[in-house]
mmCIF file of C-alpha atoms in Angstrom:
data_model
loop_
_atom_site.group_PDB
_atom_site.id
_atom_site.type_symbol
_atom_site.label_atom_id
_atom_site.label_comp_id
_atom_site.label_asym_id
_atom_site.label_seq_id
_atom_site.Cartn_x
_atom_site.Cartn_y
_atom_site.Cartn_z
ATOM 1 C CA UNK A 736 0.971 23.828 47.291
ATOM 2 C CA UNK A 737 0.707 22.930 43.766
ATOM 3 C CA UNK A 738 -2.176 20.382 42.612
ATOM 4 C CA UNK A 739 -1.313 17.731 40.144
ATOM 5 C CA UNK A 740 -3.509 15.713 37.866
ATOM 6 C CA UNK A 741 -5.731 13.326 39.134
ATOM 7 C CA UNK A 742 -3.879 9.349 39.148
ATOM 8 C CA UNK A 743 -5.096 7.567 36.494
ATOM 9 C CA UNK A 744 -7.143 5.509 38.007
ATOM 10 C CA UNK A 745 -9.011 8.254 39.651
ATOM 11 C CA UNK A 746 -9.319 9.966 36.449
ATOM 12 C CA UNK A 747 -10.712 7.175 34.708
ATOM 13 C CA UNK A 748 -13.001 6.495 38.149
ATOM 14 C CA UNK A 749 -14.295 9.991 37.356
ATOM 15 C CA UNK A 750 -14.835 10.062 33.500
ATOM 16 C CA UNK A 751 -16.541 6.763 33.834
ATOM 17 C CA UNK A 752 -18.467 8.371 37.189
ATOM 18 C CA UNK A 753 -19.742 10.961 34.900
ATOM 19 C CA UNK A 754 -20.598 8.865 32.116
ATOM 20 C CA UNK A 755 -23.106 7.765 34.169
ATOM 21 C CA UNK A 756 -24.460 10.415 35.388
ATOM 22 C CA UNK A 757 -25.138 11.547 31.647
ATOM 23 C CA UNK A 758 -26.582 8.067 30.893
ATOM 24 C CA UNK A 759 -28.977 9.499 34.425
ATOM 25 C CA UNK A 760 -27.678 7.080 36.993
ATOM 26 C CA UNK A 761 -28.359 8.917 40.203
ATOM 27 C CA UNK A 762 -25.664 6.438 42.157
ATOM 28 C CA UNK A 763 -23.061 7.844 39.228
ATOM 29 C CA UNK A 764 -23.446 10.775 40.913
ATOM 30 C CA UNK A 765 -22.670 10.007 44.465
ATOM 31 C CA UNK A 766 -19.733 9.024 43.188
ATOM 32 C CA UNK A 767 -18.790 11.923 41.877
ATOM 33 C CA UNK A 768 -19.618 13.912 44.731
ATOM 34 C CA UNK A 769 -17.591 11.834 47.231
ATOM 35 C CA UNK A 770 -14.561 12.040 44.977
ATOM 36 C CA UNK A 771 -14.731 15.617 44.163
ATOM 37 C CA UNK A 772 -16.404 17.557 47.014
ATOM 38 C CA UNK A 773 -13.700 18.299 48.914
ATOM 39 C CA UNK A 774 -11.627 19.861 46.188
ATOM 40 C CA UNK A 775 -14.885 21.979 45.076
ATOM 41 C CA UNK A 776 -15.752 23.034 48.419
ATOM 42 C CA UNK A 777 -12.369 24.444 48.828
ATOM 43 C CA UNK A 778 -12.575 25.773 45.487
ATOM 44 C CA UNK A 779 -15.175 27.586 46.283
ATOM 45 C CA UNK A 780 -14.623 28.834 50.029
ATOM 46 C CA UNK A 781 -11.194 30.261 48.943
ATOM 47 C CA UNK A 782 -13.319 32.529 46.577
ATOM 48 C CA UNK A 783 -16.435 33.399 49.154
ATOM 49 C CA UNK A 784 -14.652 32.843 52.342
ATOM 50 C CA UNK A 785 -18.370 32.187 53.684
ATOM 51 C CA UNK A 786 -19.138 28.048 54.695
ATOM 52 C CA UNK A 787 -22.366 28.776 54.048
ATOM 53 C CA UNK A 788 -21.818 30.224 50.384
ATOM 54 C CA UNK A 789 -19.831 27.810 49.179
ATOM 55 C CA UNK A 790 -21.863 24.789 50.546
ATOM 56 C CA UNK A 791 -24.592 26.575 48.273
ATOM 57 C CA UNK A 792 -22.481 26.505 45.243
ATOM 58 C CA UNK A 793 -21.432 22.983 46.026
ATOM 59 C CA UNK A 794 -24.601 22.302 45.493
ATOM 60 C CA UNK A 795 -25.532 23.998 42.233
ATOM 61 C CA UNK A 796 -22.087 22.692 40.925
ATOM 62 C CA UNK A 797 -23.462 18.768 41.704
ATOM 63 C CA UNK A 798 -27.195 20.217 39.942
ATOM 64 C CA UNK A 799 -25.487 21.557 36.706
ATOM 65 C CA UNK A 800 -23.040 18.567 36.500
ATOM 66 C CA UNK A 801 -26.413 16.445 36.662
ATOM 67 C CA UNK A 802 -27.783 18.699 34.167
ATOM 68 C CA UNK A 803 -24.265 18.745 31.837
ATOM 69 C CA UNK A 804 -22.186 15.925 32.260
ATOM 70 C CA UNK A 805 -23.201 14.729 28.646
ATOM 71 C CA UNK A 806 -21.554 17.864 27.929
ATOM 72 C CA UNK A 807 -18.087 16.482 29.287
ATOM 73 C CA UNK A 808 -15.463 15.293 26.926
ATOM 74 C CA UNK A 809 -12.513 13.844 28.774
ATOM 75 C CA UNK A 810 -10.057 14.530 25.111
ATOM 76 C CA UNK A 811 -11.095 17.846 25.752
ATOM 77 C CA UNK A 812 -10.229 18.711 29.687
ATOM 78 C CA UNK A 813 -9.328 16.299 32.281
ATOM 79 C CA UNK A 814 -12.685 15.144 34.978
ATOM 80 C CA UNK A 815 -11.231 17.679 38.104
ATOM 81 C CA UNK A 816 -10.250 20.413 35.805
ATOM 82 C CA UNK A 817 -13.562 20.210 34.237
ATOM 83 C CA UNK A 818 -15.129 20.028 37.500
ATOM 84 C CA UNK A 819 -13.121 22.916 39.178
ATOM 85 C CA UNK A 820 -14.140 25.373 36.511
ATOM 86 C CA UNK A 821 -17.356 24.980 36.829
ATOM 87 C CA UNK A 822 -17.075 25.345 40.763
ATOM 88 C CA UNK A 823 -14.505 28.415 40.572
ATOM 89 C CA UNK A 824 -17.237 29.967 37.878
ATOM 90 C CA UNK A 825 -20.279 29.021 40.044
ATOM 91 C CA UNK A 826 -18.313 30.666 42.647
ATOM 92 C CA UNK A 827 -17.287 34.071 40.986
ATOM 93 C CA UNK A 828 -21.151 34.352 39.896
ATOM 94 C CA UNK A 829 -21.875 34.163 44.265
ATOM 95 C CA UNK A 830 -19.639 36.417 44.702
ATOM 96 C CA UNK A 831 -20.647 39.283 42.258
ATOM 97 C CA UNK A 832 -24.769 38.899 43.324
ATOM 98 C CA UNK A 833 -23.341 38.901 47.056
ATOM 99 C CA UNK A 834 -21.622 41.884 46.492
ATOM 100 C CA UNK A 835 -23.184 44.181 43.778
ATOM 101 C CA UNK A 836 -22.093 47.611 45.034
ATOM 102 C CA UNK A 837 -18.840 46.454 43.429
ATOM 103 C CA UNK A 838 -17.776 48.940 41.230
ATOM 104 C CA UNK A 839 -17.673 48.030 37.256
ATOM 105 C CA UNK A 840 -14.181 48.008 37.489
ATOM 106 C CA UNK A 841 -14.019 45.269 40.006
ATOM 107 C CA UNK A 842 -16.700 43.151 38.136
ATOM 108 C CA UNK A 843 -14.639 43.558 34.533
ATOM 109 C CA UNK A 844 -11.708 41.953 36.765
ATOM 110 C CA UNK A 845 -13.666 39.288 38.094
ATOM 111 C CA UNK A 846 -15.229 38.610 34.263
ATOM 112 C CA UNK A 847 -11.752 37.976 32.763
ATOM 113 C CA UNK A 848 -10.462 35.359 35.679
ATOM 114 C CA UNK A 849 -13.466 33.005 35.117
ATOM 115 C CA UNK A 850 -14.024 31.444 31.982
ATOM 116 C CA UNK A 851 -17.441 29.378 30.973
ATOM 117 C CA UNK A 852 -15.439 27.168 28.517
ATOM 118 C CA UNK A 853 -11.917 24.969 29.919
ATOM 119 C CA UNK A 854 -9.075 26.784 29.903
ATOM 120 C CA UNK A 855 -5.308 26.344 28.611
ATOM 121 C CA UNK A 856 -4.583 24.498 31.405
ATOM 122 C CA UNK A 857 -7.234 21.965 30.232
ATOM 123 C CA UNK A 858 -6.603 21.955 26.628
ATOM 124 C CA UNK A 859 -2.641 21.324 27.851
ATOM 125 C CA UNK A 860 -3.487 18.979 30.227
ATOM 126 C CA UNK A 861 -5.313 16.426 27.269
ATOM 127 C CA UNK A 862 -2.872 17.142 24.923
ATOM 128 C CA UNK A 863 -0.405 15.897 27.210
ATOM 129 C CA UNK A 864 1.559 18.771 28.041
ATOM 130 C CA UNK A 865 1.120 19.473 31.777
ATOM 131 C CA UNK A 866 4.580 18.404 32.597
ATOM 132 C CA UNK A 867 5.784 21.187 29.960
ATOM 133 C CA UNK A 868 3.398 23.572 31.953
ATOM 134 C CA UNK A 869 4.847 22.653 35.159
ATOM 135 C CA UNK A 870 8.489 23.177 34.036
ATOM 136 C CA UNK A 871 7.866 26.863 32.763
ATOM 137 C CA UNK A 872 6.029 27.599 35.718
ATOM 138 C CA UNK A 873 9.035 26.884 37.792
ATOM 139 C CA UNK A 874 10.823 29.320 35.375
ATOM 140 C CA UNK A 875 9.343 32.022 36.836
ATOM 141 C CA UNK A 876 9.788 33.971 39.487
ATOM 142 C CA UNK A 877 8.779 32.844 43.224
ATOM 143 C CA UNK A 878 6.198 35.778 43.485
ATOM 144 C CA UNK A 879 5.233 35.568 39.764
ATOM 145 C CA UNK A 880 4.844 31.804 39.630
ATOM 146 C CA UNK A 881 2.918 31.942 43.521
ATOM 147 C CA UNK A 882 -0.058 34.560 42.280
ATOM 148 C CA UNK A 883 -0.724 32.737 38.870
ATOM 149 C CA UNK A 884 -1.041 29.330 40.575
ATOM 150 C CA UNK A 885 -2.988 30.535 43.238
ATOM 151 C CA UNK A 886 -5.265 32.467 40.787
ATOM 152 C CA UNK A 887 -5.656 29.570 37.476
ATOM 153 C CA UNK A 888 -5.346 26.599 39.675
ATOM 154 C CA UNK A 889 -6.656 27.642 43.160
ATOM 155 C CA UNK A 890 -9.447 29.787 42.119
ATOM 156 C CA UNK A 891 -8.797 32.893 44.408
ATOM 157 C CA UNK A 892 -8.767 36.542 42.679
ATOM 158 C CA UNK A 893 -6.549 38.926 42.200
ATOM 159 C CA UNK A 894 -8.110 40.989 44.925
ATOM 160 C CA UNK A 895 -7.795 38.653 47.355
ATOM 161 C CA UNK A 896 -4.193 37.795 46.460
ATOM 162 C CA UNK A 897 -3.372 41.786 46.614
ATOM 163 C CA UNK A 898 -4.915 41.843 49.989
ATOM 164 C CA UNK A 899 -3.360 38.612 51.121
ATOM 165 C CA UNK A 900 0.510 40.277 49.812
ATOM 166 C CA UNK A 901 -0.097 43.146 51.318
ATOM 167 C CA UNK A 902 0.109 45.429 47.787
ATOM 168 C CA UNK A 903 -2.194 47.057 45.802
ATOM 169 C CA UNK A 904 -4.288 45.618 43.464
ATOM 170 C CA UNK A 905 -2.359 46.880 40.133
ATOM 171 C CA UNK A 906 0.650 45.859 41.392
ATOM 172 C CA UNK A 907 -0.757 42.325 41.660
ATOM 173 C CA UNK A 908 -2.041 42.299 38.194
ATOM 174 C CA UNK A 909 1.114 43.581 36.930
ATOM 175 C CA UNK A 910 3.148 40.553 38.950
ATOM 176 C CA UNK A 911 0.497 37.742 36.953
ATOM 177 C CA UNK A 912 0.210 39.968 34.105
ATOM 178 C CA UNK A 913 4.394 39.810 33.711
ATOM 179 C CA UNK A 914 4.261 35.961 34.562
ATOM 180 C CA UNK A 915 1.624 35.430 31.823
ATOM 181 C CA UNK A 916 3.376 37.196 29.337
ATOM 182 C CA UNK A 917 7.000 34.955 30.112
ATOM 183 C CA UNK A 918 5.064 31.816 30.840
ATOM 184 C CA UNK A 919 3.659 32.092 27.030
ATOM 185 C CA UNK A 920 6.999 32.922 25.485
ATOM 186 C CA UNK A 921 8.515 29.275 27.508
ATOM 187 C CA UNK A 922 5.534 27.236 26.323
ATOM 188 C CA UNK A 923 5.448 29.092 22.423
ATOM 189 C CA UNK A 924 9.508 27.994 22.786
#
């Protein structure tokens, strides 16, 4: 199911919500927790698949956006996106000190699907050009276009999408790896 933006006027709910909490308005920050904790709960239980887990996360994701929402610039990344990074990173960072007989190999893939600053989807999203985004996306393939969305917007790894497909893990990476490439070549076009 593919996630839009925010409506405006739960955008603009949000920035103002975390304005707020910068300014240290502890009410501010209620109200970003009941319009966000949903989305960042499921955020984060698609990447532990634990309750437990991801109720802890939710929780240091509400104490570092306490601690950083001065650090939030809504020209830079839109409130959710913004929000869901730091969620899908708090997440990745459970997962990796739940499981650290991991091999290296495993943690490498884990480092290069989070990403501590917003990503292109952010940077597209306040320049306006999520609609373009969306279009090229459809351009792909079903599989192709299924896996990346699932991965940059839904915050579940590559692991877990080989498991859930039923194919190996390099064959996954190869399916988002192929998308990547084509979806840059539509949005460089």
């Amino acid at each position: 199911m593919r996630q839009g933006p925010l409506p405006e006027d739960a955008r603009q709910r949000l920035v103002s919500a975390l304005g707020r909490v910068a300014a240290g308005e502890r009410e501010a920050l209620r109200a970003v927790y009941d319009l966000t904790s949903a989305k960042l709960f499921g955020v984060a239980l698609r990447i532990l698949d634990d309750e437990a887990e991801a109720e802890d996360v939710l929780q240091d994701v509400y104490v570092t956006v306490w601690n950083r929402a001065g650090g939030f610039d809504p020209a830079r990344a839109s409130p959710i996106t913004w929000l869901c990074t730091l969620a899908r990173n708090r997440a990745i960072d459970r997962l990796r000190a739940l499981r650290p007989h991991r091999s290296r190999a495993d943690l490498d893939a884990a480092d290069r699907v989070a990403d501590e600053t917003p990503g292109a989807l952010a940077r597209l999203e306040a320049e306006g050009e999520a609609r373009r985004l969306a279009a090229c996306l459809d351009g792909l393939e079903p599989r192709a276009r299924e896996a990346i969305h699932a991965a940059f917007f839904g915050g579940r790894t590559y692991e877990d999408l080989a498991r859930g497909a039923g194919v190996p893990l390099g064959t996954m990476k190869s399916v988002i790896r192929r998308g990547l490439i084509r979806l840059r070549g539509c949005l460089e076009a």
